[in-house]
Structure formats: structure tokens, C-alpha cells
Coordinates of C-alpha atoms in Angstrom, one line a residue:
M1 CA 4.8 37.8 38.8
K2 CA 2.4 40.5 37.6
R3 CA 5.4 42.4 36.0
I4 CA 6.6 39.2 34.3
G5 CA 3.1 38.7 32.9
I6 CA 3.0 42.3 31.5
L7 CA 6.4 41.9 30.0
C8 CA 5.3 38.6 28.2
L9 CA 2.3 40.4 26.8
L10 CA 4.4 43.3 25.6
S11 CA 6.9 40.9 24.0
A12 CA 4.1 39.1 22.1
A13 CA 2.7 42.5 21.0
V14 CA 6.1 43.6 19.7
I15 CA 6.6 40.4 17.8
S16 CA 3.2 40.7 16.1
W17 CA 3.7 44.4 15.4
G18 CA 7.1 43.5 13.8
F19 CA 5.4 41.0 11.5
A20 CA 2.6 43.4 10.6
R21 CA 4.7 46.6 10.2
G22 CA 7.7 45.3 8.4
N23 CA 11.1 43.9 8.6
E24 CA 14.6 45.5 8.4
D25 CA 13.9 46.4 4.8
G26 CA 10.9 48.4 5.8
V27 CA 8.4 46.1 4.1
K28 CA 4.9 46.6 5.5
F29 CA 3.0 43.3 5.4
P30 CA 0.2 42.3 5.6
G31 CA -1.2 45.7 6.6
N32 CA -4.9 45.9 6.5
K33 CA -5.3 43.5 3.5
Q34 CA -6.8 40.1 4.0
I35 CA -4.8 36.9 3.3
S36 CA -6.5 34.1 1.5
L37 CA -5.7 30.5 2.4
I38 CA -6.8 28.0 -0.2
V39 CA -7.4 24.4 0.7
P40 CA -7.6 22.1 -2.3
Y41 CA -9.9 19.6 -0.6
S42 CA -13.4 19.6 0.9
A43 CA -14.3 21.2 4.3
G44 CA -14.2 19.0 7.3
G45 CA -11.3 16.7 6.4
A46 CA -7.9 16.4 7.9
S47 CA -6.3 18.9 5.5
D48 CA -9.1 21.5 6.0
T49 CA -9.0 21.1 9.8
T50 CA -5.2 21.5 9.9
A51 CA -5.4 24.6 7.6
R52 CA -8.0 26.2 9.7
I53 CA -6.1 25.9 13.0
Y54 CA -3.0 27.2 11.3
A55 CA -5.0 30.2 10.0
S56 CA -6.3 30.9 13.4
E57 CA -2.8 30.9 14.9
L58 CA -1.3 32.8 12.0
E59 CA -3.7 35.6 12.6
K60 CA -2.3 36.0 16.1
A61 CA 1.3 36.0 14.8
L62 CA 1.0 38.5 12.0
P63 CA -1.6 39.8 13.0
G64 CA -4.2 40.1 10.3
T65 CA -7.3 38.6 8.8
I66 CA -7.1 35.3 7.0
T67 CA -10.0 33.7 5.1
V68 CA -10.0 30.0 4.3
S69 CA -11.6 28.8 1.1
N70 CA -12.0 25.2 -0.1
I71 CA -11.5 24.9 -3.9
T72 CA -11.7 21.2 -4.9
G73 CA -11.2 19.2 -8.0
A74 CA -8.7 17.2 -10.0
S75 CA -7.2 15.5 -6.9
G76 CA -6.2 19.0 -5.5
A77 CA -4.9 20.4 -8.8
T78 CA -7.7 22.9 -9.2
G79 CA -7.1 24.7 -5.9
L80 CA -3.3 24.6 -6.2
T81 CA -3.5 26.0 -9.7
R82 CA -5.6 28.9 -8.3
V83 CA -2.7 29.8 -6.0
K84 CA 0.0 29.2 -8.6
N85 CA -1.7 31.8 -10.8
A86 CA -2.4 34.3 -8.1
K87 CA -0.4 37.5 -7.7
A88 CA 2.9 36.6 -6.0
D89 CA 2.5 39.2 -3.2
G90 CA 2.1 37.0 -0.1
Y91 CA -1.7 37.4 0.1
T92 CA -2.6 34.0 -1.3
I93 CA -1.4 30.9 0.5
A94 CA -1.9 27.3 -0.4
Y95 CA -2.3 24.3 1.9
M96 CA 0.1 21.9 0.2
P97 CA -0.4 18.1 0.6
V98 CA 2.2 15.4 -0.4
E99 CA 0.2 14.9 -3.5
S100 CA 1.5 18.2 -4.8
T101 CA 4.8 16.4 -5.5
M102 CA 2.9 13.6 -7.4
L103 CA 0.3 15.4 -9.6
R104 CA 2.6 15.9 -12.6
A105 CA 3.8 12.3 -12.6
L106 CA 0.2 11.2 -12.4
G107 CA -0.6 13.2 -15.6
L108 CA -3.2 15.3 -13.9
T109 CA -1.5 18.7 -14.4
D110 CA 1.8 20.3 -15.3
L111 CA 1.8 21.9 -11.9
S112 CA 4.3 20.9 -9.3
T113 CA 5.9 22.1 -6.1
D114 CA 8.5 23.8 -8.3
D115 CA 5.8 26.5 -8.8
F116 CA 5.6 27.4 -5.1
K117 CA 7.8 28.7 -2.3
F118 CA 7.1 26.9 1.0
I119 CA 6.7 28.8 4.2
G120 CA 6.5 25.9 6.6
R121 CA 5.4 22.3 7.2
A122 CA 3.0 21.3 9.9
M123 CA 2.8 17.6 10.1
T124 CA 3.5 14.2 8.7
I125 CA 1.3 11.1 8.4
P126 CA 3.4 8.0 7.9
S127 CA 2.5 4.9 5.9
A128 CA 2.6 1.6 7.6
V129 CA 2.4 -2.1 6.6
T130 CA -0.5 -3.6 8.5
V131 CA -1.7 -7.2 8.5
K132 CA -4.3 -9.2 10.4
A133 CA -3.4 -10.1 13.9
D134 CA -3.9 -13.8 13.3
S135 CA -1.7 -13.8 10.1
P136 CA 1.5 -15.9 10.1
W137 CA 3.6 -12.8 9.8
K138 CA 4.8 -11.5 13.1
T139 CA 7.6 -9.3 11.7
I140 CA 8.3 -7.4 8.5
E141 CA 11.1 -10.0 7.8
D142 CA 8.4 -12.8 7.8
F143 CA 6.2 -10.8 5.5
I144 CA 8.9 -9.9 3.0
A145 CA 10.2 -13.5 3.0
Y146 CA 6.7 -14.8 2.1
A147 CA 6.2 -12.2 -0.6
K148 CA 9.5 -13.1 -2.2
A149 CA 8.7 -16.8 -2.2
N150 CA 5.2 -16.2 -3.5
P151 CA 5.2 -13.4 -6.1
G152 CA 1.8 -11.7 -6.6
K153 CA 0.1 -13.7 -3.9
V154 CA 0.1 -10.9 -1.3
R155 CA -2.8 -8.6 -2.0
V156 CA -2.1 -5.1 -0.6
G157 CA -4.9 -2.6 -0.3
N158 CA -4.5 1.1 -0.9
S159 CA -6.7 4.2 -1.0
G160 CA -6.7 4.5 -4.8
T161 CA -4.5 4.0 -7.8
G162 CA -1.7 6.5 -7.7
S163 CA -2.4 7.5 -4.1
I164 CA 0.3 8.0 -1.6
W165 CA -0.6 4.7 0.1
H166 CA -0.3 3.0 -3.3
V167 CA 3.1 4.5 -3.8
A168 CA 4.1 3.3 -0.3
A169 CA 3.4 -0.3 -1.3
A170 CA 5.2 0.1 -4.6
S171 CA 8.2 1.5 -2.7
V172 CA 8.3 -1.7 -0.6
E173 CA 8.3 -3.7 -3.8
D174 CA 11.1 -1.6 -5.3
K175 CA 13.4 -1.7 -2.2
C176 CA 12.7 -5.3 -1.1
G177 CA 12.6 -7.0 -4.5
V178 CA 9.0 -8.4 -4.1
K179 CA 5.9 -8.4 -6.2
F180 CA 2.5 -7.5 -4.7
T181 CA -1.0 -7.5 -6.2
H182 CA -2.2 -3.9 -5.6
V183 CA -5.9 -3.6 -4.8
P184 CA -7.3 0.0 -5.0
F185 CA -10.2 1.2 -2.9
E186 CA -12.1 4.4 -2.7
G187 CA -10.2 5.6 0.4
A188 CA -8.4 4.0 3.2
A189 CA -11.4 3.0 5.3
P190 CA -12.8 0.4 2.9
A191 CA -9.2 -1.0 2.4
V192 CA -8.9 -1.5 6.2
T193 CA -12.4 -3.1 6.2
A194 CA -11.3 -5.5 3.5
L195 CA -8.2 -6.4 5.5
A196 CA -10.2 -7.1 8.6
G197 CA -12.5 -9.3 6.6
G198 CA -9.7 -11.4 5.2
N199 CA -10.3 -10.2 1.6
I200 CA -6.7 -8.9 1.3
E201 CA -3.5 -9.7 3.1
A202 CA -2.2 -6.2 4.0
V203 CA -2.7 -2.5 3.7
T204 CA -0.2 0.4 3.5
V205 CA -2.3 3.2 5.0
S206 CA -1.5 5.3 8.0
P207 CA -1.3 4.0 11.6
S208 CA -4.2 6.3 12.7
E209 CA -6.4 4.7 10.0
V210 CA -5.9 1.2 11.6
Q211 CA -5.6 2.3 15.2
S212 CA -9.0 1.2 16.5
L213 CA -8.7 -2.3 15.0
V214 CA -5.1 -2.6 16.3
N215 CA -6.3 -1.6 19.8
D216 CA -9.0 -4.3 19.5
G217 CA -6.4 -6.9 18.7
K218 CA -7.7 -7.6 15.2
L219 CA -4.8 -6.0 13.2
R220 CA -1.0 -5.9 13.6
V221 CA 1.3 -3.1 12.3
L222 CA 4.6 -4.6 11.1
I223 CA 6.6 -1.6 10.1
I224 CA 6.4 2.2 9.9
L225 CA 7.4 3.6 6.5
G226 CA 7.8 7.2 7.6
E227 CA 10.8 9.3 8.8
S228 CA 10.3 8.4 12.4
R229 CA 8.2 6.1 14.6
S230 CA 4.5 6.8 15.0
S231 CA 3.0 8.1 18.3
V232 CA 0.0 5.8 17.5
V233 CA 2.1 2.6 17.7
P234 CA 5.4 3.8 19.3
N235 CA 6.8 0.3 19.7
V236 CA 6.8 -0.5 16.0
P237 CA 10.1 0.2 14.3
T238 CA 10.6 2.3 11.1
A239 CA 11.7 0.7 7.8
R240 CA 15.1 2.4 8.1
E241 CA 15.6 0.9 11.5
K242 CA 15.2 -2.5 9.8
G243 CA 17.7 -1.5 7.0
I244 CA 15.0 -0.7 4.4
D245 CA 15.6 2.7 3.0
I246 CA 12.0 3.9 2.7
A247 CA 10.4 7.1 4.0
I248 CA 6.9 7.4 2.5
Q249 CA 4.5 9.6 4.3
G250 CA 1.7 12.1 3.8
W251 CA 2.4 15.6 4.9
G252 CA 0.7 19.0 5.2
A253 CA 2.5 22.2 4.5
F254 CA 1.9 25.8 3.4
A255 CA 3.3 27.7 0.4
V256 CA 3.0 30.9 -1.7
P257 CA 3.4 31.3 -5.4
K258 CA 6.9 31.2 -6.8
G259 CA 8.3 34.7 -7.2
T260 CA 6.9 36.1 -4.0
P261 CA 9.4 38.7 -2.8
A262 CA 11.9 37.3 -0.4
E263 CA 11.2 39.9 2.3
I264 CA 7.5 38.9 2.3
V265 CA 8.4 35.2 2.4
S266 CA 10.6 35.9 5.4
I267 CA 7.8 37.5 7.3
L268 CA 5.4 34.6 6.5
E269 CA 8.0 32.0 7.4
K270 CA 8.6 33.6 10.8
A271 CA 4.9 33.9 11.5
S272 CA 4.3 30.4 10.3
S273 CA 7.0 29.1 12.7
V274 CA 5.1 30.7 15.6
A275 CA 1.8 29.4 14.4
L276 CA 2.9 25.8 13.5
N277 CA 4.7 25.3 16.8
S278 CA 1.8 26.6 18.9
K279 CA 0.1 24.5 21.5
P280 CA -3.3 24.5 19.7
V281 CA -1.8 23.2 16.5
K282 CA 0.2 20.5 18.3
E283 CA -2.9 19.4 20.3
L284 CA -5.0 19.2 17.2
L285 CA -2.5 17.1 15.3
A286 CA -2.1 14.7 18.3
S287 CA -5.8 14.3 18.6
R288 CA -5.9 13.2 14.9
G289 CA -3.0 10.8 15.2
F290 CA -0.7 12.9 13.1
E291 CA 2.9 13.7 13.8
H292 CA 3.8 17.3 14.6
A293 CA 6.8 17.7 12.2
Y294 CA 7.6 21.3 11.7
L295 CA 10.0 22.2 8.9
S296 CA 11.0 25.7 7.9
G297 CA 10.1 26.9 4.4
S298 CA 13.7 26.4 3.1
D299 CA 13.9 22.9 4.6
M300 CA 10.5 22.1 3.1
D301 CA 11.6 23.4 -0.3
A302 CA 14.5 20.9 -0.3
A303 CA 12.4 18.0 1.0
A304 CA 9.7 18.6 -1.6
A305 CA 12.3 18.8 -4.4
K306 CA 13.7 15.4 -3.4
E307 CA 10.2 13.8 -3.3
L308 CA 9.2 15.4 -6.7
S309 CA 12.2 13.7 -8.3
Y310 CA 11.5 10.4 -6.6
Y311 CA 7.8 10.2 -7.4
G312 CA 8.5 11.5 -10.9
K313 CA 10.6 8.3 -11.6
L314 CA 8.5 5.8 -9.5
I315 CA 4.9 6.7 -10.5
P316 CA 5.2 6.3 -14.3
V317 CA 6.6 2.8 -13.6
L318 CA 3.9 2.1 -11.1
L319 CA 1.1 3.1 -13.4
K320 CA 2.3 0.7 -16.1
K321 CA 2.0 -2.3 -13.9

């Protein structure tokens, strides 16, 4: 057992040494230079917490020193622009939220995910349609049937005009042929409070944001709008299980500026795979009600490109309503 333990430690050391000293092309990265991880939102939030546990685990995998900086403004565009304009050498990494695929369509910046190369996705946060527990709608079919028969009468709260949760409700309209009255709030929490108070009929925020009231029997989740079922309400089906082709969700990923050398991207992808699949990262995400949903950098590039195109078409129509 002692020999096995020593061998495991040596294997981990060899992996870390390989990341730090170079790959088959002889690239030495990161060496003794610090890596800067920029979070485009304030300290203490979900994005910041996820980024910091990633940084901690990435330091073990490379190894090296990683500093985390919060650069806020313009719905995340300020921090992301800082990374976009940084030297493409692998030493500046961005925490990338789903909004990075939406900012251009919202008219906030010319920046988009096309300006970056992803190195891994950590998690997803699905949207969900939630109503009051004493409402007449027991299923998503009941809800959609009522909305079709009563255009505009269903008031759906979101976390702000143009937010991912606003887009989620608009996607339900688009796919199901219904018309809602969208009610923006300054964040998900006040929208959920309004629903509980009977001031609106539904919200399309995440399951974790309604979890406590669902557990108290005050709210009911009708459908999950993400890629897969939520661990928060595992018995609730996804929209696709019900024949509705929607997968709207928040996510958190990491990327470097476009043009970063492929050999450096490869090193960061391998190290990110180790970090993002580590036990501390998985435990943190579970504690926050997020879904651990690792994707490689290449797979995330493809996923982001698809969402960039989708939101680029949907959001301009949404903002005209």
C-alpha cells in the first residue's frame, strides 16, 4: 500500500512537471510567470466562486501561480474585452459566462465568443418554468394550453431585459407558439418573490433559485429547459423529453484570446480537464445547485458558436417586442 501511494504521488508529479516543462514540441509553459484569470463580475458571486476554485485546482495541475482579478462593467463586456486585447500567450484567461454569446446581439459590444479559444467548461445552470404550487397548471402541457388560449395573460418574470432567463421565456414562446407578457426584475430573487406573492404567473429562472420555495411546497417546477435534468429537482423532465426542442441554460467556462498558440492551448486544455473534473470543483458546484458539465475546449468552441448564432437571431426580435 505504501508503494502504491508513492507511485501515485510520483505520477501526479510527472503530470504536473509535463504541463509546466512542455509538451512534445518542447514548449515550456507556464514556467515561472504568473497566469492572470479575469472574472468579469463582482467578487463573491457564483461566477467568482467557480473561477477561484478552478484557479486553485489549475495551480495544482500546471503547476504555477494564478491570480484572480474581478473587472466589472457593461454586463461583463469590460472584463472580457481586457482578455480579448491581452497578449495571446496563454497567460491571460477569462471566465466566460453564457452572456458572452449574447453581448453582441444586445448591442453592448462588438465582442463575442469568436474572439476567444475555449479551454474547458465547468458547469451549466438550466432555466426552468416555475409556477405557484396552487396554480391550475400541473404540467407544462396545461401551462402551454392556457397560454395559447389566453395570449399575453401569462406574466413571466425574468432577471432583466435581455438576460438569459428572459431569453429562456422567449424561446418557449418561439417553440410553442404562445405569447407571454415579460416582466423584468433586478435579478432572479425579486422575480421569485413576485411569483410567490401572486404578482406574476411564472418565472424562467434556474431551479436552484426557486429550490427553497419548492421544498416548502409554495412553488412547482413544470419543466427544465436545459440539456439534462436538474439535480435540484431530478423528477422534473426536460423540455426535449416533452418534445419541445429547447436547451437554454447558463454556463461557466474558461477561454484565452484567439490566436493563442495551439501548443499552449493544448497544455491549458489538459490542465483544465484535470482541474474541472477534480473533487473540490464538483463538490462546490453541487453545493450551489449547479450541474457539473465538463466540456473540452474544442467541444465548447462548437457549443458556443451554435449559441452565438441562435442568440444573434433571437435577441434582436426579442428586444423589439
